GROMACS .gro file of C-alpha atoms in nm:
model
  234
    1VAL     CA    1   9.836   6.380   7.962
    2THR     CA    2   9.611   6.633   8.139
    3THR     CA    3   9.672   6.971   8.305
    4PHE     CA    4   9.458   7.142   8.570
    5PRO     CA    5   9.316   7.375   8.688
    6ALA     CA    6   9.185   7.503   8.359
    7VAL     CA    7   9.182   7.873   8.462
    8LEU     CA    8   9.362   8.071   8.732
    9THR     CA    9   9.314   8.442   8.806
   10LEU     CA   10   9.563   8.582   9.057
   11PRO     CA   11   9.705   8.924   9.153
   12ALA     CA   12  10.060   9.023   9.077
   13GLY     CA   13  10.314   8.934   9.343
   14GLY     CA   14  10.160   8.596   9.428
   15SER     CA   15  10.221   8.249   9.288
   16ALA     CA   16  10.033   8.010   9.060
   17THR     CA   17  10.035   7.629   9.070
   18PHE     CA   18   9.948   7.388   8.789
   19PHE     CA   19   9.944   7.007   8.791
   20CYS     CA   20  10.022   6.768   8.508
   21ASN     CA   21   9.906   6.406   8.531
   22ILE     CA   22  10.027   6.129   8.300
   23SER     CA   23   9.879   5.785   8.242
   24MET     CA   24  10.102   5.518   8.083
   25GLU     CA   25   9.961   5.186   7.979
   26ASN     CA   26  10.303   5.029   7.946
   27ASP     CA   27  10.568   4.965   8.210
   28PHE     CA   28  10.656   5.266   8.422
   29GLY     CA   29  11.022   5.168   8.393
   30LEU     CA   30  11.026   5.350   8.060
   31GLU     CA   31  11.245   5.657   8.053
   32TYR     CA   32  11.065   5.985   7.986
   33SER     CA   33  11.103   6.357   8.016
   34LEU     CA   34  10.835   6.612   8.103
   35ASN     CA   35  10.852   6.961   7.965
   36TRP     CA   36  10.647   7.266   8.062
   37TYR     CA   37  10.551   7.517   7.795
   38LYS     CA   38  10.403   7.865   7.784
   39GLU     CA   39  10.233   8.028   7.491
   40THR     CA   40  10.059   8.359   7.440
   41ASN     CA   41   9.801   8.469   7.192
   42ASP     CA   42  10.070   8.608   6.960
   43SER     CA   43  10.335   8.338   6.988
   44GLN     CA   44  10.388   7.964   6.979
   45GLY     CA   45  10.462   7.753   7.284
   46GLN     CA   46  10.803   7.811   7.444
   47LYS     CA   47  10.972   7.566   7.676
   48ILE     CA   48  11.012   7.711   8.026
   49ALA     CA   49  11.110   7.409   8.241
   50GLU     CA   50  11.202   7.040   8.219
   51ILE     CA   51  11.203   6.747   8.459
   52SER     CA   52  11.282   6.379   8.401
   53ARG     CA   53  11.193   6.066   8.589
   54ASN     CA   54  11.529   5.999   8.754
   55SER     CA   55  11.668   6.355   8.773
   56PRO     CA   56  11.646   6.550   9.100
   57GLN     CA   57  11.409   6.839   9.125
   58PRO     CA   58  11.572   7.133   8.945
   59LYS     CA   59  11.620   7.461   9.128
   60MET     CA   60  11.503   7.763   8.933
   61GLU     CA   61  11.447   8.122   9.032
   62LYS     CA   62  11.114   8.163   8.857
   63TYR     CA   63  10.968   7.810   8.863
   64LEU     CA   64  10.950   7.542   9.130
   65LEU     CA   65  10.907   7.185   8.996
   66THR     CA   66  10.796   6.886   9.201
   67ASN     CA   67  10.796   6.522   9.082
   68HIS     CA   68  10.527   6.302   9.231
   69ALA     CA   69  10.496   6.061   8.937
   70PRO     CA   70  10.254   6.012   8.780
   71SER     CA   71  10.167   6.369   8.893
   72PHE     CA   72  10.396   6.667   8.835
   73LYS     CA   73  10.359   7.014   8.978
   74ILE     CA   74  10.489   7.348   8.861
   75GLU     CA   75  10.471   7.663   9.075
   76ILE     CA   76  10.521   8.001   8.909
   77LEU     CA   77  10.671   8.242   9.164
   78ASN     CA   78  10.653   8.622   9.194
   79LEU     CA   79  10.382   8.671   8.937
   80HIS     CA   80  10.386   8.964   8.695
   81GLN     CA   81  10.124   9.065   8.444
   82ASN     CA   82  10.344   8.944   8.161
   83ASP     CA   83  10.320   8.593   8.310
   84SER     CA   84   9.964   8.576   8.183
   85GLY     CA   85   9.916   8.316   7.911
   86PHE     CA   86   9.845   7.947   7.844
   87TYR     CA   87  10.051   7.675   8.014
   88TYR     CA   88  10.070   7.305   7.928
   89CYS     CA   89  10.299   7.008   7.966
   90GLY     CA   90  10.449   6.770   7.705
   91LEU     CA   91  10.555   6.412   7.777
   92ILE     CA   92  10.842   6.267   7.575
   93ALA     CA   93  10.871   5.888   7.611
   94PHE     CA   94  11.210   5.741   7.509
   95SER     CA   95  11.162   5.410   7.328
   96GLU     CA   96  11.213   5.256   6.989
   97SER     CA   97  10.934   5.482   6.871
   98ASP     CA   98  10.958   5.811   7.058
   99LYS     CA   99  10.625   5.960   7.143
  100VAL     CA  100  10.546   6.321   7.226
  101MET     CA  101  10.213   6.384   7.392
  102GLU     CA  102  10.085   6.732   7.484
  103SER     CA  103   9.825   6.812   7.747
  104ASN     CA  104   9.538   7.055   7.732
  105ARG     CA  105   9.599   7.428   7.791
  106SER     CA  106   9.551   7.598   8.129
  107HIS     CA  107   9.490   7.972   8.125
  108LEU     CA  108   9.666   8.204   8.374
  109VAL     CA  109   9.543   8.561   8.420
  110VAL     CA  110   9.756   8.792   8.635
  111THR     CA  111   9.583   9.109   8.753
  112ALA     CA  112   9.736   9.428   8.889
  113ALA     CA  113   9.855   9.415   9.247
  114PRO     CA  114   9.629   9.585   9.505
  115GLU     CA  115   9.748   9.930   9.603
  116LYS     CA  116   9.915   9.943   9.940
  117MET     CA  117   9.763  10.192  10.179
  118ASN     CA  118  10.013  10.425  10.343
  119ALA     CA  119  10.031  10.438  10.719
  120THR     CA  120   9.921  10.803  10.711
  121ASP     CA  121   9.623  10.732  10.491
  122GLU     CA  122   9.303  10.673  10.677
  123PRO     CA  123   9.046  10.434  10.534
  124GLU     CA  124   8.745  10.603  10.389
  125LEU     CA  125   8.441  10.583  10.608
  126GLU     CA  126   8.133  10.428  10.468
  127GLU     CA  127   7.858  10.682  10.426
  128GLY     CA  128   7.616  10.681  10.716
  129ASN     CA  129   7.844  10.479  10.949
  130PRO     CA  130   8.024  10.699  11.204
  131PRO     CA  131   8.361  10.572  11.339
  132ASP     CA  132   8.380  10.389  11.668
  133HIS     CA  133   8.547  10.674  11.857
  134VAL     CA  134   8.266  10.915  11.762
  135LYS     CA  135   8.012  10.666  11.893
  136ALA     CA  136   8.210  10.630  12.216
  137VAL     CA  137   8.226  11.009  12.270
  138PHE     CA  138   7.853  11.045  12.205
  139LEU     CA  139   7.774  10.765  12.450
  140GLY     CA  140   7.998  10.923  12.715
  141ILE     CA  141   7.818  11.257  12.678
  142LEU     CA  142   7.483  11.088  12.724
  143LEU     CA  143   7.600  10.907  13.038
  144LEU     CA  144   7.745  11.227  13.187
  145THR     CA  145   7.423  11.416  13.120
  146GLY     CA  146   7.222  11.143  13.288
  147VAL     CA  147   7.444  11.153  13.599
  148VAL     CA  148   7.408  11.532  13.628
  149VAL     CA  149   7.029  11.510  13.597
  150LEU     CA  150   7.014  11.243  13.868
  151LEU     CA  151   7.229  11.451  14.104
  152ILE     CA  152   7.009  11.759  14.058
  153PHE     CA  153   6.694  11.555  14.111
  154GLY     CA  154   6.836  11.399  14.430
  155TYR     CA  155   6.937  11.739  14.568
  156LEU     CA  156   6.591  11.884  14.507
  157THR     CA  157   6.424  11.581  14.664
  158VAL     CA  158   6.636  11.599  14.982
  159THR     CA  159   6.581  11.975  15.012
  160TYR     CA  160   6.206  11.937  14.977
  161ARG     CA  161   6.188  11.660  15.240
  162ARG     CA  162   6.382  11.873  15.491
  163GLY     CA  163   6.131  12.150  15.453
  164GLY     CA  164   6.363  12.382  15.270
  165THR     CA  165   6.275  12.599  14.982
  166ILE     CA  166   6.351  12.483  14.635
  167PRO     CA  167   6.533  12.753  14.440
  168CYS     CA  168   6.346  12.867  14.137
  169GLY     CA  169   6.560  13.069  13.904
  170GLY     CA  170   6.369  13.338  13.724
  171CYS     CA  171   6.051  13.279  13.922
  172ALA     CA  172   5.868  13.597  14.026
  173GLU     CA  173   5.844  13.648  14.400
  174PRO     CA  174   5.486  13.637  14.528
  175ARG     CA  175   5.344  13.973  14.613
  176GLU     CA  176   5.248  14.023  14.975
  177LYS     CA  177   4.889  14.120  15.034
  178PRO     CA  178   4.855  14.455  15.207
  179PRO     CA  179   4.736  14.425  15.569
  180VAL     CA  180   4.371  14.487  15.628
  181VAL     CA  181   4.326  14.796  15.843
  182SER     CA  182   3.991  14.856  15.995
  183VAL     CA  183   3.902  15.223  16.023
  184SER     CA  184   3.640  15.334  16.266
  185THR     CA  185   3.443  15.637  16.158
  186VAL     CA  186   3.206  15.854  16.351
  187ASP     CA  187   2.925  16.018  16.167
  188TYR     CA  188   2.725  16.302  16.312
  189GLY     CA  189   2.366  16.387  16.236
  190VAL     CA  190   2.105  16.626  16.344
  191LEU     CA  191   1.827  16.500  16.565
  192GLU     CA  192   1.506  16.681  16.491
  193PHE     CA  193   1.192  16.655  16.691
  194GLN     CA  194   0.867  16.710  16.518
  195ARG     CA  195   0.589  16.869  16.704
  196ASP     CA  196   0.225  16.888  16.629
  197GLN     CA  197   0.182  17.252  16.556
  198ASN     CA  198  -0.192  17.224  16.578
  199ALA     CA  199  -0.180  17.103  16.931
  200GLN     CA  200  -0.189  17.386  17.172
  201VAL     CA  201  -0.091  17.345  17.529
  202LEU     CA  202  -0.239  17.569  17.780
  203PRO     CA  203   0.016  17.769  17.968
  204GLU     CA  204  -0.110  17.662  18.296
  205THR     CA  205  -0.090  17.297  18.211
  206ARG     CA  206   0.272  17.305  18.067
  207LEU     CA  207   0.516  17.145  18.302
  208ALA     CA  208   0.840  17.310  18.385
  209ASP     CA  209   1.036  16.998  18.298
  210GLN     CA  210   0.912  16.824  17.982
  211THR     CA  211   1.059  16.499  17.835
  212GLU     CA  212   1.032  16.428  17.468
  213TYR     CA  213   1.099  16.095  17.290
  214ALA     CA  214   1.216  16.034  16.941
  215THR     CA  215   1.306  15.732  16.722
  216ILE     CA  216   1.665  15.736  16.586
  217ILE     CA  217   1.736  15.554  16.259
  218PHE     CA  218   2.102  15.503  16.165
  219PRO     CA  219   2.169  15.478  15.791
  220GLU     CA  220   2.416  15.223  15.642
  221GLU     CA  221   2.784  15.298  15.691
  222LYS     CA  222   2.939  15.487  15.407
  223PRO     CA  223   3.312  15.513  15.330
  224VAL     CA  224   3.471  15.832  15.443
  225THR     CA  225   3.536  16.049  15.138
  226PRO     CA  226   3.747  16.363  15.134
  227GLU     CA  227   3.432  16.577  15.103
  228ARG     CA  228   3.268  16.408  15.398
  229GLY     CA  229   3.585  16.428  15.603
  230LYS     CA  230   3.615  16.799  15.536
  231LYS     CA  231   3.246  16.848  15.608
  232HIS     CA  232   3.278  16.666  15.940
  233GLN     CA  233   3.576  16.879  16.039
  234ASP     CA  234   3.375  17.189  15.962
   0.00000   0.00000   0.00000
């Protein structure tokens, strides 16, 4: 008689299933009864369920038994932590010499049930991983910024091609160069004629009308200063 699986670890609220297999060398027409037992570290084995060869499958609130001879199944429903322990089966063969054979022990460990998260509780975000809606908002802002930049660039390009002026906020207006005014000035000088004082002309030879020649040299133009202007007026 063998029982498996050897170990089961399940949370509270679920169910656990164990199988018990029997091997009989003699005729299977022999009457027998199969008992399921549970024992803990501090107590001896206690009978929890029974099934026989010809009896129908019993209906129990805590245990569900299934007879598939030579294999038998027990399902422990609605697990609690106090269901933890060792389970095994015992075969009782009815004959002239009754035999009782016990299987190996299978260990069941029932852990605490996982805490249910309330509808109002939000799952904690893993550090460094922003939620999906934050990523979506950030992506939308980037797309909107790109569209605005493209619109501004298109407007400036069309304005420039049409020969318009491109507005430049904060740009200093170019200063206009003052018009060049040409001023004509008139400078006056004194024309002096130098005579040779040593040369003496006889009175009888002097002509009534005498023409004299001189060379005039004009100096470079000088800007009109207030002193010169006043001097010229005088």
